[in-house]
Amino acid sequence: MRKLKLDNTSLLLYAVTDRMWLGRNSLTEQTETAIKAGVTFVQLREKNLDFESFLKQAKEIKTLTDAYHIPFVINDNVEIALACGADGVHVGQEDMAAGDVRKRIGDDKIMGVSVCTQAQAILAEKNGADYLGVGAMFTTSTKADADTVTYEILREICAGVTIPVVAIGGIDQKNILTLRRSGIVGVAVVSAIFAQPDIAAATAELQQLAVIMVNA
């Protein structure tokens, strides 16, 4: 199996799912709405589902992302990523070591790694990361224990690696443009999409702003 082609445009608007704001629509339906409105990459993050429920949800999202030809990764859980045939996995500093993840998933899967220092970024690239997520850039309700990363450190990380970097953490329509000229190729967002009453409108606005940001 060949690795799904990952380029900078794939990472422009990276959606991380969160079922905290589920209403009348299912997570799969919310995700499809976001994809139709401009999301270019999907990460399924589930912290509280049992294995079978997680796998069922993962397979649903995988069917969706296949239909729209966008990359799909699983947060943290390598077993689910392999079982559902996801395009890859995203791991943090407190999860399985990136080098071990690469050995488990092989060279044909995408691996993203969360970092908050240049040293972590350089090590992640050395261990086979395809892209990096840097943050939290701003205070975020979805990860209350996350330390914030300064704009200067974000720039240092981007300058210190050759793989693409996305910023994450508290990014929304009001602050996204403050990340211009940092070197990132896109942003990863949670509540700025899934907590909004109109997911399609929020996503479309973010997509337009992300284009402005990366081309500034």
Short mmCIF file of C-alpha atoms in Angstrom, two decimals:
data_model
loop_
_atom_site.label_atom_id
_atom_site.label_comp_id
_atom_site.label_asym_id
_atom_site.label_seq_id
_atom_site.Cartn_x
_atom_site.Cartn_y
_atom_site.Cartn_z
CA MET A 1 0.00 0.00 0.00
CA ARG A 2 1.39 3.41 -0.94
CA LYS A 3 1.27 6.28 1.52
CA LEU A 4 -1.43 8.84 0.74
CA LYS A 5 0.26 11.85 -0.80
CA LEU A 6 0.62 14.54 1.84
CA ASP A 7 1.42 18.06 0.69
CA ASN A 8 1.14 21.51 2.21
CA THR A 9 -2.35 22.09 0.81
CA SER A 10 -3.55 18.91 2.56
CA LEU A 11 -2.73 20.54 5.90
CA LEU A 12 -4.30 23.95 5.29
CA LEU A 13 -7.37 23.39 7.47
CA TYR A 14 -6.94 20.40 9.74
CA ALA A 15 -10.00 19.42 11.77
CA VAL A 16 -9.67 17.55 15.05
CA THR A 17 -12.99 16.00 16.02
CA ASP A 18 -14.64 16.39 19.40
CA ARG A 19 -18.00 14.88 20.35
CA MET A 20 -18.40 17.38 23.20
CA TRP A 21 -20.66 19.50 21.02
CA LEU A 22 -22.79 16.81 19.39
CA GLY A 23 -26.37 17.91 18.93
CA ARG A 24 -28.93 16.54 16.51
CA ASN A 25 -26.25 15.54 14.02
CA SER A 26 -23.81 12.68 14.50
CA LEU A 27 -20.04 13.19 14.54
CA THR A 28 -19.87 11.71 11.05
CA GLU A 29 -22.49 14.17 9.80
CA GLN A 30 -20.72 17.10 11.44
CA THR A 31 -17.43 16.02 9.92
CA GLU A 32 -18.94 15.75 6.45
CA THR A 33 -20.41 19.25 6.80
CA ALA A 34 -16.95 20.56 7.69
CA ILE A 35 -15.28 18.75 4.80
CA LYS A 36 -17.78 20.12 2.32
CA ALA A 37 -17.09 23.63 3.63
CA GLY A 38 -13.31 23.46 3.30
CA VAL A 39 -11.63 21.09 5.80
CA THR A 40 -8.62 19.44 4.12
CA PHE A 41 -7.51 16.91 6.78
CA VAL A 42 -9.32 15.04 9.58
CA GLN A 43 -8.02 13.66 12.86
CA LEU A 44 -10.38 11.50 14.91
CA ARG A 45 -9.75 12.04 18.60
CA GLU A 46 -11.64 9.84 21.05
CA LYS A 47 -10.54 9.60 24.68
CA ASN A 48 -13.52 7.84 26.26
CA LEU A 49 -14.90 5.28 23.78
CA ASP A 50 -14.34 1.56 24.19
CA PHE A 51 -12.37 -0.18 21.44
CA GLU A 52 -15.37 -1.44 19.44
CA SER A 53 -17.20 1.89 19.54
CA PHE A 54 -14.01 3.75 18.62
CA LEU A 55 -13.36 1.37 15.72
CA LYS A 56 -16.94 1.71 14.45
CA GLN A 57 -16.66 5.50 14.50
CA ALA A 58 -13.24 5.36 12.84
CA LYS A 59 -14.54 3.20 10.00
CA GLU A 60 -17.40 5.63 9.40
CA ILE A 61 -15.04 8.60 9.19
CA LYS A 62 -12.61 6.63 7.00
CA THR A 63 -15.40 5.92 4.50
CA LEU A 64 -16.19 9.63 4.48
CA THR A 65 -12.62 10.86 4.00
CA ASP A 66 -12.03 8.28 1.27
CA ALA A 67 -15.05 9.63 -0.59
CA TYR A 68 -13.69 13.19 -0.42
CA HIS A 69 -10.06 12.15 -0.98
CA ILE A 70 -8.61 13.82 2.10
CA PRO A 71 -6.16 12.40 4.68
CA PHE A 72 -7.49 10.79 7.85
CA VAL A 73 -5.48 10.00 10.97
CA ILE A 74 -6.27 8.64 14.41
CA ASN A 75 -5.16 10.44 17.56
CA ASP A 76 -2.83 8.36 19.75
CA ASN A 77 -4.32 4.92 19.12
CA VAL A 78 -2.12 2.91 16.75
CA GLU A 79 -4.29 -0.21 17.08
CA ILE A 80 -7.40 1.63 15.91
CA ALA A 81 -5.48 3.30 13.09
CA LEU A 82 -4.31 -0.06 11.78
CA ALA A 83 -7.66 -1.78 12.33
CA CYS A 84 -9.71 0.81 10.43
CA GLY A 85 -7.18 1.36 7.66
CA ALA A 86 -6.65 5.03 8.50
CA ASP A 87 -4.04 6.94 6.52
CA GLY A 88 -2.00 7.34 9.66
CA VAL A 89 -1.75 8.31 13.30
CA HIS A 90 -0.96 11.44 15.31
CA VAL A 91 0.89 11.14 18.62
CA GLY A 92 1.86 13.52 21.39
CA GLN A 93 4.96 13.73 23.56
CA GLU A 94 3.34 11.61 26.26
CA ASP A 95 2.13 8.88 23.90
CA MET A 96 4.11 6.09 22.24
CA ALA A 97 7.53 7.33 21.07
CA ALA A 98 7.53 8.46 17.45
CA GLY A 99 10.24 5.99 16.47
CA ASP A 100 8.23 3.10 17.92
CA VAL A 101 5.08 4.33 16.18
CA ARG A 102 6.87 4.39 12.84
CA LYS A 103 8.02 0.81 13.34
CA ARG A 104 4.45 -0.27 14.13
CA ILE A 105 2.70 1.48 11.27
CA GLY A 106 5.39 1.06 8.61
CA ASP A 107 6.52 3.50 5.97
CA ASP A 108 3.22 3.60 4.09
CA LYS A 109 1.30 5.49 6.79
CA ILE A 110 1.31 9.17 7.72
CA MET A 111 2.69 10.02 11.15
CA GLY A 112 2.12 13.38 12.81
CA VAL A 113 3.75 14.39 16.08
CA SER A 114 2.83 17.14 18.55
CA VAL A 115 5.78 19.26 19.67
CA CYS A 116 6.34 22.49 21.57
CA THR A 117 10.10 23.01 21.25
CA GLN A 118 12.58 23.03 18.40
CA ALA A 119 14.48 20.12 19.97
CA GLN A 120 11.31 18.00 20.04
CA ALA A 121 10.60 18.97 16.44
CA ILE A 122 14.04 17.99 15.17
CA LEU A 123 13.85 14.66 17.01
CA ALA A 124 10.36 13.94 15.66
CA GLU A 125 11.52 14.54 12.09
CA LYS A 126 14.54 12.30 12.68
CA ASN A 127 12.21 9.56 13.96
CA GLY A 128 10.07 9.62 10.83
CA ALA A 129 7.35 12.24 11.37
CA ASP A 130 5.66 13.43 8.18
CA TYR A 131 4.33 16.63 9.75
CA LEU A 132 4.29 18.41 13.11
CA GLY A 133 1.54 19.98 15.20
CA VAL A 134 2.80 22.87 17.33
CA GLY A 135 0.92 24.34 20.27
CA ALA A 136 -1.00 25.30 22.14
CA MET A 137 -0.70 28.68 20.47
CA PHE A 138 -3.51 30.19 22.53
CA THR A 139 -5.43 29.17 25.64
CA THR A 140 -7.79 26.37 24.72
CA SER A 141 -10.76 24.82 26.53
CA THR A 142 -10.29 21.47 24.77
CA LYS A 143 -6.91 20.84 26.41
CA ALA A 144 -6.80 22.78 29.64
CA ASP A 145 -3.39 21.42 30.73
CA ALA A 146 -1.62 22.49 27.53
CA ASP A 147 1.21 25.01 27.85
CA THR A 148 1.20 27.82 25.33
CA VAL A 149 3.90 28.24 22.69
CA THR A 150 5.10 31.69 21.65
CA TYR A 151 5.07 32.95 18.08
CA GLU A 152 8.88 33.13 18.22
CA ILE A 153 9.19 29.46 19.16
CA LEU A 154 6.74 28.54 16.41
CA ARG A 155 8.98 30.30 13.91
CA GLU A 156 12.07 28.57 15.30
CA ILE A 157 10.39 25.18 14.94
CA CYS A 158 9.36 25.86 11.35
CA ALA A 159 12.88 27.02 10.52
CA GLY A 160 14.48 23.99 12.17
CA VAL A 161 12.73 21.23 10.21
CA THR A 162 12.07 20.35 6.58
CA ILE A 163 8.65 18.75 7.11
CA PRO A 164 5.41 20.79 7.19
CA VAL A 165 4.15 22.33 10.40
CA VAL A 166 0.62 23.19 11.50
CA ALA A 167 -0.28 25.29 14.54
CA ILE A 168 -2.93 24.14 17.01
CA GLY A 169 -4.54 25.29 20.22
CA GLY A 170 -7.20 27.94 20.65
CA ILE A 171 -6.99 29.07 17.03
CA ASP A 172 -10.13 30.70 15.67
CA GLN A 173 -11.37 33.24 13.17
CA LYS A 174 -10.27 36.15 15.37
CA ASN A 175 -6.64 35.19 15.91
CA ILE A 176 -5.61 33.02 12.96
CA LEU A 177 -4.04 35.90 11.04
CA THR A 178 -1.64 36.64 13.90
CA LEU A 179 0.18 33.46 12.80
CA ARG A 180 1.14 34.93 9.42
CA ARG A 181 4.76 34.62 8.29
CA SER A 182 5.56 32.04 10.95
CA GLY A 183 6.32 29.31 8.43
CA ILE A 184 3.30 27.10 9.11
CA VAL A 185 1.37 25.59 6.21
CA GLY A 186 -1.97 25.43 8.02
CA VAL A 187 -3.89 25.31 11.27
CA ALA A 188 -5.51 22.54 13.27
CA VAL A 189 -8.74 23.47 15.01
CA VAL A 190 -11.36 21.87 17.22
CA SER A 191 -13.91 24.21 18.79
CA ALA A 192 -13.57 26.84 16.05
CA ILE A 193 -15.42 24.34 13.87
CA PHE A 194 -17.27 21.80 15.99
CA ALA A 195 -18.48 24.12 18.76
CA GLN A 196 -20.04 26.55 16.29
CA PRO A 197 -23.81 26.72 15.69
CA ASP A 198 -23.18 26.86 11.93
CA ILE A 199 -20.31 24.48 11.22
CA ALA A 200 -20.37 25.10 7.47
CA ALA A 201 -20.16 28.89 7.79
CA ALA A 202 -17.46 28.72 10.47
CA THR A 203 -15.39 26.30 8.38
CA ALA A 204 -15.72 28.33 5.21
CA GLU A 205 -14.57 31.49 6.98
CA LEU A 206 -11.61 29.69 8.54
CA GLN A 207 -10.62 28.21 5.20
CA GLN A 208 -10.57 31.64 3.56
CA LEU A 209 -8.55 33.11 6.43
CA ALA A 210 -6.12 30.17 6.34
CA VAL A 211 -5.44 30.83 2.67
CA ILE A 212 -4.72 34.49 3.45
CA MET A 213 -2.48 33.48 6.36
CA VAL A 214 -0.25 31.06 4.49
CA ASN A 215 0.09 33.37 1.49
CA ALA A 216 0.93 36.48 3.49
#
